[in-house]
CSV table of C-alpha atoms in Angstrom, one decimal:
chain,number,residue,atom,x,y,z
X,1,MET,CA,49.6,-31.4,15.5
X,2,THR,CA,50.1,-31.0,19.3
X,3,LYS,CA,46.7,-30.8,21.0
X,4,ARG,CA,46.2,-27.7,23.1
X,5,LEU,CA,45.8,-28.5,26.8
X,6,THR,CA,43.0,-26.7,28.5
X,7,ASP,CA,42.2,-26.2,32.2
X,8,ASP,CA,38.6,-27.2,32.6
X,9,GLY,CA,38.6,-26.8,36.3
X,10,GLY,CA,38.9,-23.0,36.3
X,11,HIS,CA,42.4,-23.0,37.8
X,12,SER,CA,45.2,-20.7,36.9
X,13,ALA,CA,47.2,-21.6,33.9
X,14,VAL,CA,50.2,-19.9,35.4
X,15,GLU,CA,50.9,-19.8,39.1
X,16,VAL,CA,53.9,-18.0,40.5
X,17,ARG,CA,54.8,-17.8,44.2
X,18,GLY,CA,57.8,-16.0,45.8
X,19,LEU,CA,59.9,-16.0,42.7
X,20,VAL,CA,63.5,-14.8,43.3
X,21,LYS,CA,66.4,-14.4,40.9
X,22,HIS,CA,69.8,-12.8,41.3
X,23,TYR,CA,72.3,-11.6,38.8
X,24,GLY,CA,75.3,-11.1,41.1
X,25,ALA,CA,74.3,-8.4,43.6
X,26,THR,CA,71.3,-7.4,41.6
X,27,LYS,CA,68.0,-8.9,42.6
X,28,ALA,CA,66.0,-9.1,39.2
X,29,LEU,CA,63.1,-10.8,40.8
X,30,ASP,CA,62.3,-10.1,44.4
X,31,GLY,CA,59.5,-12.4,45.6
X,32,VAL,CA,57.1,-12.2,42.6
X,33,ASP,CA,53.6,-13.6,43.0
X,34,LEU,CA,51.1,-13.7,40.1
X,35,ASP,CA,48.3,-15.8,38.6
X,36,VAL,CA,47.2,-16.0,35.0
X,37,ARG,CA,43.7,-17.5,34.5
X,38,GLN,CA,43.1,-20.0,31.7
X,39,GLY,CA,42.1,-18.4,28.5
X,40,THR,CA,43.0,-14.9,29.4
X,41,VAL,CA,45.8,-12.4,28.7
X,42,LEU,CA,47.9,-11.0,31.6
X,43,GLY,CA,49.8,-7.9,30.6
X,44,VAL,CA,53.0,-7.4,32.6
X,45,LEU,CA,54.1,-3.8,32.6
X,46,GLY,CA,57.3,-2.2,34.0
X,47,PRO,CA,60.2,0.1,33.1
X,48,ASN,CA,63.3,-1.3,31.5
X,49,GLY,CA,65.2,-3.5,34.0
X,50,ALA,CA,62.1,-4.1,36.1
X,51,GLY,CA,62.4,-7.9,35.8
X,52,LYS,CA,59.8,-8.6,33.0
X,53,THR,CA,62.1,-10.6,30.8
X,54,THR,CA,63.7,-12.5,33.6
X,55,LEU,CA,60.2,-13.6,34.7
X,56,VAL,CA,59.5,-14.9,31.2
X,57,ARG,CA,62.8,-16.8,31.0
X,58,VAL,CA,62.2,-18.5,34.3
X,59,LEU,CA,58.7,-19.5,33.3
X,60,SER,CA,59.9,-20.9,30.0
X,61,THR,CA,62.7,-23.0,31.7
X,62,LEU,CA,65.5,-20.9,30.1
X,63,ILE,CA,66.9,-20.0,33.5
X,64,ALA,CA,66.3,-21.3,37.1
X,65,PRO,CA,65.1,-19.2,39.8
X,66,ASP,CA,67.1,-18.9,43.1
X,67,ALA,CA,63.9,-19.3,45.2
X,68,GLY,CA,60.2,-19.6,44.9
X,69,SER,CA,58.0,-21.9,42.8
X,70,ALA,CA,56.0,-21.7,39.5
X,71,ARG,CA,53.6,-24.0,37.7
X,72,VAL,CA,52.6,-23.6,34.1
X,73,ALA,CA,49.8,-25.6,32.5
X,74,GLY,CA,49.9,-27.9,35.5
X,75,TYR,CA,53.7,-28.6,35.2
X,76,ASP,CA,56.3,-27.6,37.8
X,77,VAL,CA,58.9,-25.3,36.1
X,78,LEU,CA,61.8,-26.8,37.9
X,79,ARG,CA,60.7,-30.5,38.2
X,80,GLN,CA,59.0,-31.0,34.9
X,81,PRO,CA,60.8,-28.8,32.3
X,82,ARG,CA,60.6,-31.3,29.4
X,83,GLN,CA,56.9,-31.8,29.7
X,84,LEU,CA,56.4,-28.0,30.1
X,85,ARG,CA,58.3,-27.1,27.0
X,86,ARG,CA,55.9,-29.0,24.8
X,87,VAL,CA,52.9,-27.0,25.9
X,88,ILE,CA,54.4,-23.4,25.8
X,89,GLY,CA,55.5,-21.0,23.1
X,90,LEU,CA,57.9,-18.1,23.4
X,91,THR,CA,58.5,-15.0,21.3
X,92,GLY,CA,61.3,-12.8,22.7
X,93,GLN,CA,62.2,-9.2,22.0
X,94,TYR,CA,64.3,-10.2,19.0
X,95,ALA,CA,63.5,-12.5,16.1
X,96,SER,CA,65.3,-15.8,16.5
X,97,VAL,CA,65.0,-17.5,13.2
X,98,ASP,CA,67.5,-19.4,11.1
X,99,GLU,CA,68.7,-16.8,8.5
X,100,LYS,CA,69.8,-19.4,6.0
X,101,LEU,CA,66.5,-21.3,5.9
X,102,SER,CA,63.5,-20.1,4.2
X,103,GLY,CA,60.4,-19.1,6.1
X,104,ARG,CA,58.7,-22.4,5.3
X,105,GLU,CA,61.7,-24.4,6.3
X,106,ASN,CA,62.0,-22.5,9.6
X,107,LEU,CA,58.4,-23.4,10.6
X,108,TYR,CA,58.7,-27.0,9.2
X,109,MET,CA,61.9,-27.6,11.4
X,110,ILE,CA,60.2,-26.4,14.6
X,111,GLY,CA,57.2,-28.6,13.8
X,112,ARG,CA,59.4,-31.7,13.4
X,113,LEU,CA,61.3,-30.9,16.6
X,114,LEU,CA,57.9,-30.9,18.3
X,115,ASP,CA,57.3,-34.4,16.9
X,116,LEU,CA,54.8,-33.4,14.3
X,117,SER,CA,54.7,-35.8,11.3
X,118,SER,CA,56.2,-34.5,8.1
X,119,LYS,CA,52.7,-34.0,6.6
X,120,ASP,CA,51.4,-32.2,9.7
X,121,ALA,CA,54.5,-30.0,10.0
X,122,LYS,CA,54.1,-28.9,6.4
X,123,ALA,CA,50.4,-28.2,6.8
X,124,ARG,CA,51.0,-26.3,10.0
X,125,ALA,CA,53.8,-24.2,8.5
X,126,ASP,CA,51.6,-23.3,5.5
X,127,GLU,CA,48.7,-22.3,7.7
X,128,LEU,CA,50.8,-20.0,9.8
X,129,LEU,CA,52.6,-18.5,6.8
X,130,GLU,CA,49.1,-17.6,5.5
X,131,ARG,CA,47.9,-16.2,8.9
X,132,PHE,CA,51.0,-13.9,9.1
X,133,SER,CA,50.9,-12.9,5.4
X,134,LEU,CA,54.2,-14.6,4.6
X,135,THR,CA,53.0,-17.0,1.9
X,136,GLU,CA,54.5,-15.1,-1.0
X,137,ALA,CA,57.9,-15.1,0.8
X,138,ALA,CA,57.7,-18.6,2.1
X,139,LYS,CA,60.5,-19.9,-0.1
X,140,ARG,CA,62.9,-17.0,0.4
X,141,PRO,CA,65.7,-17.2,3.0
X,142,ALA,CA,64.9,-15.5,6.2
X,143,GLN,CA,68.0,-13.3,5.8
X,144,GLU,CA,66.1,-11.6,2.9
X,145,TYR,CA,63.1,-10.7,5.1
X,146,SER,CA,62.5,-7.3,6.4
X,147,GLY,CA,62.6,-6.7,10.3
X,148,GLY,CA,58.8,-6.9,10.4
X,149,MET,CA,58.7,-10.1,8.3
X,150,ARG,CA,61.2,-11.7,10.7
X,151,ARG,CA,59.1,-10.8,13.7
X,152,ARG,CA,56.0,-12.3,12.1
X,153,LEU,CA,58.0,-15.5,11.3
X,154,ASP,CA,59.2,-15.7,14.8
X,155,LEU,CA,55.7,-15.3,16.2
X,156,ALA,CA,54.5,-18.0,13.8
X,157,ALA,CA,57.3,-20.3,15.0
X,158,SER,CA,56.2,-19.9,18.6
X,159,MET,CA,52.7,-21.0,17.6
X,160,ILE,CA,53.7,-24.1,15.6
X,161,GLY,CA,52.9,-26.5,18.6
X,162,ASN,CA,49.5,-24.9,19.2
X,163,PRO,CA,50.7,-24.0,22.8
X,164,SER,CA,48.3,-23.8,25.7
X,165,VAL,CA,50.4,-21.0,27.2
X,166,LEU,CA,52.2,-18.4,25.1
X,167,TYR,CA,54.8,-16.0,26.4
X,168,LEU,CA,55.1,-12.8,24.4
X,169,ASP,CA,58.1,-10.7,25.6
X,170,GLU,CA,57.5,-7.3,23.9
X,171,PRO,CA,56.4,-9.0,20.7
X,172,THR,CA,55.6,-6.0,18.6
X,173,THR,CA,58.8,-3.9,19.2
X,174,GLY,CA,59.8,-2.4,15.9
X,175,LEU,CA,56.7,-3.4,14.0
X,176,ASP,CA,54.7,-1.0,11.8
X,177,PRO,CA,51.1,-0.3,12.9
X,178,ARG,CA,49.6,-2.6,10.3
X,179,THR,CA,51.8,-5.6,11.3
X,180,ARG,CA,51.2,-4.8,15.0
X,181,ASN,CA,47.4,-5.0,14.4
X,182,GLU,CA,47.9,-8.3,12.6
X,183,VAL,CA,49.8,-9.7,15.6
X,184,TRP,CA,47.1,-8.5,18.0
X,185,ALA,CA,44.4,-10.2,15.9
X,186,GLU,CA,46.3,-13.5,16.0
X,187,VAL,CA,46.8,-13.2,19.7
X,188,GLN,CA,43.0,-12.6,20.2
X,189,ARG,CA,42.3,-15.5,18.0
X,190,MET,CA,44.4,-17.9,20.1
X,191,VAL,CA,42.9,-16.7,23.3
X,192,ALA,CA,39.4,-17.2,21.8
X,193,GLU,CA,40.5,-20.8,21.0
X,194,GLY,CA,41.5,-21.4,24.7
X,195,ALA,CA,45.2,-20.3,24.9
X,196,THR,CA,46.6,-18.3,27.8
X,197,VAL,CA,49.0,-15.5,27.1
X,198,LEU,CA,51.5,-13.7,29.4
X,199,LEU,CA,52.4,-10.5,27.6
X,200,THR,CA,55.2,-8.1,28.5
X,201,THR,CA,55.0,-4.7,26.8
X,202,GLN,CA,55.8,-1.0,27.0
X,203,TYR,CA,53.1,-0.1,24.6
X,204,MET,CA,50.1,1.0,26.8
X,205,GLU,CA,47.8,0.8,23.8
X,206,GLU,CA,48.8,-2.9,23.4
X,207,ALA,CA,48.1,-3.6,27.0
X,208,GLU,CA,44.7,-2.0,26.8
X,209,GLN,CA,43.8,-3.8,23.6
X,210,LEU,CA,44.9,-7.2,24.6
X,211,ALA,CA,45.1,-7.6,28.4
X,212,ASN,CA,42.3,-8.8,30.7
X,213,GLU,CA,44.3,-7.9,33.7
X,214,LEU,CA,47.6,-6.1,34.3
X,215,THR,CA,50.5,-6.6,36.7
X,216,VAL,CA,53.0,-3.8,37.1
X,217,ILE,CA,56.6,-4.8,38.1
X,218,ASP,CA,59.3,-2.5,39.3
X,219,ARG,CA,62.7,-3.4,40.7
X,220,GLY,CA,61.7,-7.1,40.7
X,221,ARG,CA,58.5,-6.6,42.7
X,222,VAL,CA,54.9,-6.6,41.9
X,223,ILE,CA,53.7,-3.2,42.8
X,224,ALA,CA,50.2,-3.2,41.4
X,225,ASN,CA,47.7,-5.6,39.7
X,226,GLY,CA,44.2,-5.6,38.5
X,227,LYS,CA,41.9,-4.9,35.6
X,228,VAL,CA,42.7,-1.7,33.6
X,229,ALA,CA,39.6,0.1,34.9
X,230,GLU,CA,40.6,-0.9,38.5
X,231,LEU,CA,44.1,0.5,38.2
X,232,LYS,CA,42.8,3.7,36.7
X,233,ALA,CA,40.4,4.1,39.5
X,234,LYS,CA,43.2,3.7,42.1
X,235,VAL,CA,45.2,6.5,40.5
X,236,GLY,CA,42.6,9.2,41.1
X,237,GLY,CA,39.2,8.9,39.5
X,238,ARG,CA,38.1,11.1,36.7
X,239,THR,CA,38.9,14.6,35.3
X,240,LEU,CA,36.1,16.9,34.5
X,241,VAL,CA,36.8,18.8,31.3
X,242,ILE,CA,34.9,22.0,30.8
X,243,ARG,CA,35.2,24.3,27.7
X,244,PRO,CA,33.6,27.8,28.2
X,245,THR,CA,31.9,29.4,25.2
X,246,ASP,CA,34.3,32.2,25.5
X,247,PRO,CA,37.9,31.1,25.8
X,248,ALA,CA,38.7,34.4,27.5
X,249,ALA,CA,36.7,33.1,30.6
X,250,LEU,CA,39.2,30.2,31.2
X,251,THR,CA,41.2,31.9,34.0
X,252,ALA,CA,38.0,33.3,35.7
X,253,MET,CA,36.2,30.0,35.5
X,254,ALA,CA,39.2,28.0,37.1
X,255,ALA,CA,39.6,30.7,39.8
X,256,ALA,CA,35.8,30.4,40.6
X,257,ILE,CA,36.0,26.7,41.1
X,258,THR,CA,39.2,26.8,43.1
X,259,GLU,CA,38.0,29.6,45.4
X,260,ALA,CA,34.6,27.9,46.0
X,261,GLY,CA,36.1,25.3,48.2
X,262,LEU,CA,33.6,22.7,47.1
X,263,ASP,CA,33.7,19.5,49.2
X,264,GLY,CA,36.4,17.1,47.9
X,265,VAL,CA,37.2,19.3,45.0
X,266,ALA,CA,40.9,20.4,45.3
X,267,GLY,CA,40.7,23.0,42.5
X,268,ALA,CA,40.9,23.5,38.8
X,269,THR,CA,43.6,24.1,36.2
X,270,VAL,CA,43.7,25.8,32.8
X,271,ASP,CA,44.6,23.9,29.7
X,272,ALA,CA,45.3,26.8,27.4
X,273,LYS,CA,46.1,24.5,24.3
X,274,ASP,CA,42.8,22.7,24.7
X,275,GLU,CA,41.0,25.9,25.8
X,276,ALA,CA,39.5,23.9,28.7
X,277,VAL,CA,39.4,24.0,32.5
X,278,ASN,CA,40.3,20.6,34.1
X,279,VAL,CA,38.8,19.6,37.5
X,280,PRO,CA,39.8,16.4,39.2
X,281,ILE,CA,36.7,14.7,40.7
X,282,LEU,CA,36.0,11.5,42.5
X,283,SER,CA,32.2,11.3,42.3
X,284,ASP,CA,29.1,12.3,40.4
X,285,GLU,CA,28.1,14.6,43.3
X,286,GLN,CA,31.2,16.6,42.8
X,287,LEU,CA,30.5,16.9,39.0
X,288,THR,CA,27.0,18.1,39.8
X,289,ALA,CA,28.4,20.7,42.3
X,290,VAL,CA,30.9,22.1,39.9
X,291,VAL,CA,28.4,22.5,37.1
X,292,GLY,CA,25.9,24.0,39.4
X,293,LEU,CA,28.5,26.5,40.7
X,294,LEU,CA,29.3,27.6,37.2
X,295,GLY,CA,25.6,28.1,36.4
X,296,THR,CA,25.1,30.4,39.4
X,297,ARG,CA,28.1,32.3,38.6
X,298,GLY,CA,26.8,32.9,35.0
X,299,PHE,CA,29.4,31.1,33.0
X,300,SER,CA,28.4,29.9,29.5
X,301,ILE,CA,29.6,26.4,28.9
X,302,ALA,CA,30.2,25.1,25.3
X,303,HIS,CA,31.3,21.6,26.3
X,304,ILE,CA,31.6,19.4,29.4
X,305,GLY,CA,32.8,15.9,29.7
X,306,THR,CA,34.9,13.6,31.8
X,307,HIS,CA,38.3,12.0,31.2
X,308,LEU,CA,39.7,8.9,32.8
X,309,PRO,CA,43.4,8.7,33.3
X,310,SER,CA,45.3,7.1,30.5
X,311,LEU,CA,47.3,4.0,31.1
X,312,ASP,CA,50.4,6.0,30.5
X,313,GLU,CA,49.3,8.3,33.4
X,314,VAL,CA,48.6,5.2,35.6
X,315,PHE,CA,52.0,3.8,34.8
X,316,LEU,CA,53.6,7.1,35.7
X,317,ALA,CA,51.7,7.5,39.0
X,318,ILE,CA,52.5,3.9,40.0
X,319,THR,CA,56.2,3.7,39.0
X,320,GLY,CA,57.3,7.3,38.9
X,321,LYS,CA,58.6,6.5,35.4
X,322,LYS,CA,57.4,7.2,31.9
X,323,THR,CA,56.6,4.2,29.7
X,324,ASP,CA,59.2,5.2,27.0
X,325,ASP,CA,62.1,5.5,29.5
X,326,GLY,CA,64.9,3.7,27.7
X,327,ALA,CA,62.8,3.1,24.7
X,328,GLY,CA,64.7,1.4,21.9
X,329,GLN,CA,67.2,-0.2,24.2
X,330,PRO,CA,67.4,-3.8,25.3
X,331,SER,CA,65.3,-4.2,28.4
X,332,GLY,CA,67.7,-6.4,30.3
X,333,ASP,CA,67.0,-7.1,33.9
X,334,GLY,CA,70.3,-6.5,35.5
X,335,ASN,CA,72.7,-9.0,33.9
X,336,GLY,CA,74.4,-6.5,31.7
X,337,GLY,CA,72.4,-7.0,28.6
X,338,GLY,CA,69.2,-7.8,26.9
X,339,ASP,CA,69.6,-11.6,27.1
X,340,ASP,CA,70.3,-13.8,30.1
X,341,ASN,CA,72.1,-16.5,28.2
X,342,GLY,CA,73.5,-14.5,25.2
X,343,SER,CA,70.8,-15.4,22.9
X,344,ASP,CA,67.0,-15.4,22.5
X,345,THR,CA,66.6,-19.1,22.6
X,346,ARG,CA,63.1,-20.4,21.9
X,347,SER,CA,61.5,-22.3,24.9
X,348,THR,CA,60.3,-25.1,22.7
X,349,ARG,CA,63.7,-26.9,22.8
X,350,VAL,CA,63.8,-30.7,22.5
X,351,ASP,CA,66.7,-33.1,22.1
X,352,ASN,CA,65.8,-34.4,18.6
X,353,GLU,CA,67.6,-33.7,15.4
X,354,VAL,CA,65.6,-33.4,12.1
X,355,GLU,CA,66.4,-33.0,8.5
X,356,VAL,CA,64.9,-29.8,6.9
X,357,ALA,CA,63.1,-31.0,3.9
X,358,ALA,CA,60.0,-28.8,3.6
């Protein structure tokens, strides 16, 4: 089995500087800089067409950039593509398995292409089939698999070589919640074992569940980055949620807060559906001031709490677009389709030929 390379010096596993890529007149990447620390997950967010998939394809040597540089696992993307392909794994937006081969044969073939011995390729295939709950279907042709099973097989194939860096380009698109959770668990297991993951996704829950840090890309440019909590704080702090004992007091309560002109408190709004008054705040002092005001005005409070902005709200505030804009459509990056080269070719390409005999 290919041994996973690790970066014991604490350097970035992925380093990108000034990456530029054009498709005709469209600039899919416009000076992208990013770093992914060894043993972490970087979530790359952005609306459809933002440049996420193009970034993944450049970093996996499927296409060449027009300018800029990138190093992955210590290898230069442009100068050392063959070495790089042996230490990375890629799962694209669509399952790319051989439909005529069985699940076990697909995984065995990838293992042999990665120079695993026949014995090790079979053992690794069986290990991953079990991890992804595909053992019972191992001998069936992939064309008989459901969509979710194909995605799981595709993910397993990307992990055959025990990659030190794994690219997941919207890996759970179209999966049911149970299968999605299985994929998340496997990603977390790989990271715990030392792998580094670059994850593109439009699922905010997925980003919060898996990513140590986030990078937001729009129109080919990085427009924000940081930890989830940091991005939420940049968007506008917390919302104070107050529910009066008597819902009939909602309007009067909101008016009292707005008219009081408390320092730094812009005002309050009524959420009739939730029977609550919402007050944007930036500090604990403002929270204390609002609660004190309501006490002096004689309002009876049934519940009070604070709410951080959701990642969906953060995304909307940063990009001006909802996370589901264009959902269900290929997220091509300006080249007229979901794929740069007409197919979702796996990055672990080598020049060998093998006989499938799993």
